[in-house]
CSV table of C-alpha atoms in Angstrom, one decimal:
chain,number,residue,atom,x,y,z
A,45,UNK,CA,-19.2,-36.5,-14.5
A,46,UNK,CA,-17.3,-37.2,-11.2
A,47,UNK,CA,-14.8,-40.4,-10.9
A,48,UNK,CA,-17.7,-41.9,-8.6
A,49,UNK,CA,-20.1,-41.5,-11.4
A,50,UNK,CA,-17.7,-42.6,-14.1
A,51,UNK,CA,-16.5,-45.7,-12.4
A,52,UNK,CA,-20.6,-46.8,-12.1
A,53,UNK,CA,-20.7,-46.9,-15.8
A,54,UNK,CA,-17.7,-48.3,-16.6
A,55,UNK,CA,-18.7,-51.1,-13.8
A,56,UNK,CA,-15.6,-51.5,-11.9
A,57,UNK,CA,-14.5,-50.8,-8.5
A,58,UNK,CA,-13.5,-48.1,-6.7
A,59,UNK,CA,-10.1,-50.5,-5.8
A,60,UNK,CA,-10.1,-51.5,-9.2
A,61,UNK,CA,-9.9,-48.0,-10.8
A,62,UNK,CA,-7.2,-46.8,-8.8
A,63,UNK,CA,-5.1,-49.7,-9.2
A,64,UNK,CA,-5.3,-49.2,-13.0
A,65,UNK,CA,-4.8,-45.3,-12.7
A,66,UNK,CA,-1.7,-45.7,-10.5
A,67,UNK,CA,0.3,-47.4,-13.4
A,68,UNK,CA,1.8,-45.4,-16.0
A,69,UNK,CA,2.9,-47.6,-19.6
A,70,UNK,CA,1.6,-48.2,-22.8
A,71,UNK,CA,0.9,-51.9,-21.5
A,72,UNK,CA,0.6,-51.2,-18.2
A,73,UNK,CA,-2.8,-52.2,-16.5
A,74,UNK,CA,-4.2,-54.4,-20.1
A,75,UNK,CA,-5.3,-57.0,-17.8
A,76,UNK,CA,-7.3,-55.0,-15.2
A,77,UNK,CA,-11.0,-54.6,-16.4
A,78,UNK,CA,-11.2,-50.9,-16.1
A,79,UNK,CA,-8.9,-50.8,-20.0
A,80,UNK,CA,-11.5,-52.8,-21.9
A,81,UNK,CA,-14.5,-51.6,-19.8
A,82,UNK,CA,-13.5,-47.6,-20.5
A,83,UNK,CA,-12.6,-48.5,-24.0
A,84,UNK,CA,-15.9,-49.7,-24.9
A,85,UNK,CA,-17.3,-46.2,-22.4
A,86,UNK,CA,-15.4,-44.1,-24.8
A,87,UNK,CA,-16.2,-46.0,-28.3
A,88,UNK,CA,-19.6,-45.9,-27.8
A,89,UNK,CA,-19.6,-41.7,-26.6
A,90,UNK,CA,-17.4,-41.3,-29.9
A,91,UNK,CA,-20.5,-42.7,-32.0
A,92,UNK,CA,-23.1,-41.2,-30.5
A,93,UNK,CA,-21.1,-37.9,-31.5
A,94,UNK,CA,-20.6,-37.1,-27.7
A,95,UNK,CA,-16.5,-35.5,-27.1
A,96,UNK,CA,-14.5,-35.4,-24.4
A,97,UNK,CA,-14.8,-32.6,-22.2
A,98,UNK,CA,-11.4,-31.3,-21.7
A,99,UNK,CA,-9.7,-30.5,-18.3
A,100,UNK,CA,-10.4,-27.1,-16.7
A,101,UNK,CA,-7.2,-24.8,-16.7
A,102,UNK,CA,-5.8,-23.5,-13.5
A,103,UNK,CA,-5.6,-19.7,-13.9
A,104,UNK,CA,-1.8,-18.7,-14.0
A,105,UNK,CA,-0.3,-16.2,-10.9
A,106,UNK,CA,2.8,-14.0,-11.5
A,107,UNK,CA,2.9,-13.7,-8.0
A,108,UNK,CA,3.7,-15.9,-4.8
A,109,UNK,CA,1.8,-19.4,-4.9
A,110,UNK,CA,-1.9,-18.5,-5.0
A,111,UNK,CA,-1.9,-15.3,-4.8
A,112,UNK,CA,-4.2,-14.0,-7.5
A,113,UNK,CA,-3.5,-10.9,-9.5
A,114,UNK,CA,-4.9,-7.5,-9.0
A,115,UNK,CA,-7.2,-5.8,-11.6
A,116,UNK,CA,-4.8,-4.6,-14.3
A,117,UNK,CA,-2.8,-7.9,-14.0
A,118,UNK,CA,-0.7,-6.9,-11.2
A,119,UNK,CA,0.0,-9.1,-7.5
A,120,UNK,CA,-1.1,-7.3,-4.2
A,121,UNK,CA,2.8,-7.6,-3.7
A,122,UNK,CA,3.6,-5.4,-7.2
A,123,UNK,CA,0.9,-3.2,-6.3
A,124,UNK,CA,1.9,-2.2,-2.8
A,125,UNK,CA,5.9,-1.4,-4.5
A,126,UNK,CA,4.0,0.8,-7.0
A,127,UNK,CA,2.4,2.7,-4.3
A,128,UNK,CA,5.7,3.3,-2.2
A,129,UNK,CA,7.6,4.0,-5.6
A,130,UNK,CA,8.3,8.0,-5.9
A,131,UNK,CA,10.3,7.2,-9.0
A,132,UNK,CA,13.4,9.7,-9.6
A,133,UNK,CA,11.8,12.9,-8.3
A,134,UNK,CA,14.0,15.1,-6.5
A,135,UNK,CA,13.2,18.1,-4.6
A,136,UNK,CA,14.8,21.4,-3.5
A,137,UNK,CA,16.5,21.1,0.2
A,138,UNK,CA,15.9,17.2,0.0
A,139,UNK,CA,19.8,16.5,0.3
A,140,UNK,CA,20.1,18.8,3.3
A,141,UNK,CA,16.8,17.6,4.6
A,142,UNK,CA,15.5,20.9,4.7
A,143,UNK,CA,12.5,20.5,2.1
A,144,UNK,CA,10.2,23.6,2.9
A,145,UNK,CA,7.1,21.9,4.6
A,146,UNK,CA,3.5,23.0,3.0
A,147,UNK,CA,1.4,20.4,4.3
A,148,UNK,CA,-0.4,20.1,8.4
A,149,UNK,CA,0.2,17.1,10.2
A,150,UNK,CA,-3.6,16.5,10.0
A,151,UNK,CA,-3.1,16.4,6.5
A,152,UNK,CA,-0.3,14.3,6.2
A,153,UNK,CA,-2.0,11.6,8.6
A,154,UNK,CA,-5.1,11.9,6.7
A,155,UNK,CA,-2.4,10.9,3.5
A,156,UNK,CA,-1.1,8.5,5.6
A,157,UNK,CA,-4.3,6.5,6.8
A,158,UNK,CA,-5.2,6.5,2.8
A,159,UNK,CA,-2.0,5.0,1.8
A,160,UNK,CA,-1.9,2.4,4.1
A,161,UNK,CA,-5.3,1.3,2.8
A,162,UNK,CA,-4.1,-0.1,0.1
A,163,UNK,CA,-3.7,-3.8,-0.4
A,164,UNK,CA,-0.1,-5.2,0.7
A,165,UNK,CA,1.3,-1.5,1.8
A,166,UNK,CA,2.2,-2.5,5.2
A,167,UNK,CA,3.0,0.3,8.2
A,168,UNK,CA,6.6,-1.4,8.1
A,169,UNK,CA,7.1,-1.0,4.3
A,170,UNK,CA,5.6,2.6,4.6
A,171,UNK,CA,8.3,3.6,7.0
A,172,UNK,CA,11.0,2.0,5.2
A,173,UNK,CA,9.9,4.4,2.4
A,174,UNK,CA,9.6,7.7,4.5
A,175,UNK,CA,13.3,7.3,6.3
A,176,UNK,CA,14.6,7.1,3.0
A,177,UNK,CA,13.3,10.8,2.1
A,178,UNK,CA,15.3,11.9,4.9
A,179,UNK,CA,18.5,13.3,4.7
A,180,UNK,CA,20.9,11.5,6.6
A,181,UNK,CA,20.1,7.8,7.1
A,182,UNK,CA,17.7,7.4,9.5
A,183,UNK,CA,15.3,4.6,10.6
A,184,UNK,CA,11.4,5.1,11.5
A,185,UNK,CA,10.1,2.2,13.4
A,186,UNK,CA,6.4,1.2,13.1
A,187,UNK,CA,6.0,2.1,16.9
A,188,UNK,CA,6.4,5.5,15.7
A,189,UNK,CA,4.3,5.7,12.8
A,190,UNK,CA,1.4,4.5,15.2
A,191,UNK,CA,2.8,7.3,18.0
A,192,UNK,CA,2.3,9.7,15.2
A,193,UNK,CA,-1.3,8.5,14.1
A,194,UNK,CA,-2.6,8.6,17.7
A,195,UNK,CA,-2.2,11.8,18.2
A,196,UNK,CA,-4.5,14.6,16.6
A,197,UNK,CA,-3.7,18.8,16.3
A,198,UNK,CA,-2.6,21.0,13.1
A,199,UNK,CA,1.0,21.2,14.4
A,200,UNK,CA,1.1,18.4,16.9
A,201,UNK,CA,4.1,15.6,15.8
A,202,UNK,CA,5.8,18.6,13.6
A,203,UNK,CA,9.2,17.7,14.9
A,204,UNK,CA,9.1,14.3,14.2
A,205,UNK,CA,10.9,12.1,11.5
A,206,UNK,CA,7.5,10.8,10.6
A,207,UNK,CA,5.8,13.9,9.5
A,208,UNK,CA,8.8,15.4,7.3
A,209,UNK,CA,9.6,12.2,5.7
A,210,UNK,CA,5.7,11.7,4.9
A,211,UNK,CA,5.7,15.0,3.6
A,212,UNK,CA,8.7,14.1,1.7
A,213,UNK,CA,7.0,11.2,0.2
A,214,UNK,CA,3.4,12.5,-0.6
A,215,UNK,CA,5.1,15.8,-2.4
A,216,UNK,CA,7.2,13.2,-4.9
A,217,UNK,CA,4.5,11.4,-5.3
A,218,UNK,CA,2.4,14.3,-6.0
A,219,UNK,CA,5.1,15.7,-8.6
A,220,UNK,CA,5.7,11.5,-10.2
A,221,UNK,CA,1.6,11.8,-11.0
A,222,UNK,CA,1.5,15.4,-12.1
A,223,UNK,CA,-1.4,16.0,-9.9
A,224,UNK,CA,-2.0,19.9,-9.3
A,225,UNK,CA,-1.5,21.4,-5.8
A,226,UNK,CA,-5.1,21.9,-3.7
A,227,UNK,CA,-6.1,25.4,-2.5
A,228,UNK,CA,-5.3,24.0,0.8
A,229,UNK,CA,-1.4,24.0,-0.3
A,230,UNK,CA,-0.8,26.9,-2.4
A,231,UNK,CA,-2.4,29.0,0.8
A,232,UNK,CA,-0.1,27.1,3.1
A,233,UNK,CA,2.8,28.0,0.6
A,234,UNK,CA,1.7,32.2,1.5
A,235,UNK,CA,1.0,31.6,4.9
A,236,UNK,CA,4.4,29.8,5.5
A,237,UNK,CA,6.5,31.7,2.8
A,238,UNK,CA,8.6,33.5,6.4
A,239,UNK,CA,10.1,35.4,7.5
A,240,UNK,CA,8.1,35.1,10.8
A,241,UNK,CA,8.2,31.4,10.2
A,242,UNK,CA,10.7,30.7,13.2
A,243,UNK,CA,13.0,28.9,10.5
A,244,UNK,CA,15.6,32.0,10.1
A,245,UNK,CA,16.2,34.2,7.4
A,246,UNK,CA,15.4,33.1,3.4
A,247,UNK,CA,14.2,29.8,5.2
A,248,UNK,CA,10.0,28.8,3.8
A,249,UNK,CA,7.7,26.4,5.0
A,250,UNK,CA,6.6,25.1,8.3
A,251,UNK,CA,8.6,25.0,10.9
A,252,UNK,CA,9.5,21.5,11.8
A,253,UNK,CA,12.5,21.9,14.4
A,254,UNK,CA,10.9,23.7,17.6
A,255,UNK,CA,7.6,22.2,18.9
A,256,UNK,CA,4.9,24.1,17.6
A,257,UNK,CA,2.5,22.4,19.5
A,258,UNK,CA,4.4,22.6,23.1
A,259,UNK,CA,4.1,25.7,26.1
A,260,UNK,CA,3.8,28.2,25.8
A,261,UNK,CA,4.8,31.8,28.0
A,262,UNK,CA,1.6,34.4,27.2
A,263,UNK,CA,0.7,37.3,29.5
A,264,UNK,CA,-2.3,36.7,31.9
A,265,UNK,CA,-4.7,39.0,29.5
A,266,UNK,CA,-4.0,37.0,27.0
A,267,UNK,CA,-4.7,34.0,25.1
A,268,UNK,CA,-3.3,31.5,21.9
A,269,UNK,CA,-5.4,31.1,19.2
A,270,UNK,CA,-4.1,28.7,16.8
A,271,UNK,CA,-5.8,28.8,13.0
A,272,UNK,CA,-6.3,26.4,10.6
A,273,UNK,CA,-2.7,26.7,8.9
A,274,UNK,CA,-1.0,26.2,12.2
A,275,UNK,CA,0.0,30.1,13.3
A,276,UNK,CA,-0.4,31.5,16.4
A,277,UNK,CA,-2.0,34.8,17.0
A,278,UNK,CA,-2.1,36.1,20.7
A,279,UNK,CA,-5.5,38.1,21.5
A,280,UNK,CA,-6.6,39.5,25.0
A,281,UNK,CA,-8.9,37.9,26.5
A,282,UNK,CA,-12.8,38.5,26.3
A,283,UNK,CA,-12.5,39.3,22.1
């Protein structure tokens, strides 16, 4: 029943209800004629067996004002911190920033575009996270994250601060959730293992301080092939 509907069968005004409702008091509002009218409303519901239907309960929010919680009881807010959170996992060479690199910059952007799916994980926030897993104290502004993104190649952005702290990130995360490595990485880990890996000697992973992606000096019968795991192999031309 709405108040429109109530007030018609309790026969009082519209100006007359609210004027009684305003008041607060055990006495307050005995002489308007909405107390005696509801009374008798409500006496005669109570013998006909008819009860009150009680007031609808707002759902309660953890979160920020009206922000409903996720499946699992958690805010879009909680959420996003649980997907940036690598816990305590430290890695080899992470203190040096030197963490051998396993992982294409495809990949990682592909990683990237996935994580920043998710509800409340901002391209701020994610960068916050990634300049953290780099050595010294550095800061990664959205403006590169988006630099990063736009461009496409298996070793194109290797030098940057975005692709070695997002590998820095994804490879904690991987070890926090215990997930397995993919065929992808462990044949990455033997292609990039050196010492041909331009890093210098006892040095693994992908090279991520000369551009791998940049010009290159070749003889005229030749040409660069680049594979899938980023290596170059020169091969004359017409093979």
């Amino acid at each position: 029943m709405t108040v429109g509907e109530f007030q018609k069968a309790i026969v009082v005004t519209p100006t007359t209800y609210q004027r009684f409702m305003a008041v607060n008091g055990r006495d307050k509002g005995e002489g308007s004629l909405v107390y005696p009218h509801a009374s008798r409303f409500f006496k005669k519901r109570e013998l006909q067996g008819l009860k009150a239907v009680p007031p609808k309960k707002k759902a309660k929010t953890d979160g920020a004002a009206g922000e409903k919680p996720k499946p699992g009881g958690k805010t879009t807010k909680e959420a996003a911190a649980d997907a940036l959170d690598v816990g305590d996992v430290h890695l080899d060479g992470e203190d040096t920033g030197d963490v051998p690199v396993y992982d294409t910059c495809d990949e990682i952007r592909r990683k990237i575009r996935t994580i920043l799916r998710k509800d409340g994980v901002t391209q701020a926030a994610f960068c916050r996270a990634i300049a953290k897993e780099c050595a010294a104290e550095q800061t990664i502004q959205p403006r590169q994250l988006t630099a990063f993104l736009g461009t496409k190649g298996v070793t194109n952005g290797n030098t940057t601060l975005v692709f070695y702290g997002s590998y820095v990130f994804f490879e904690k995360q991987r070890v926090k959730d215990n997930k397995p490595k993919s065929k992808m990485r462990l044949q990455m880990e033997q292609v990039w293992q050196g010492p041909d890996n331009g890093k210098g000697p006892g040095k693994k992973g992908m090279n991520t301080v000369d551009n791998l992606d940049g010009p290159l000096w070749i003889r005229h019968n030749e040409r660069a092939v680049q594979d899938k795991y980023g290596r170059l192999e020169f091969v004359k031309k017409g093979r």
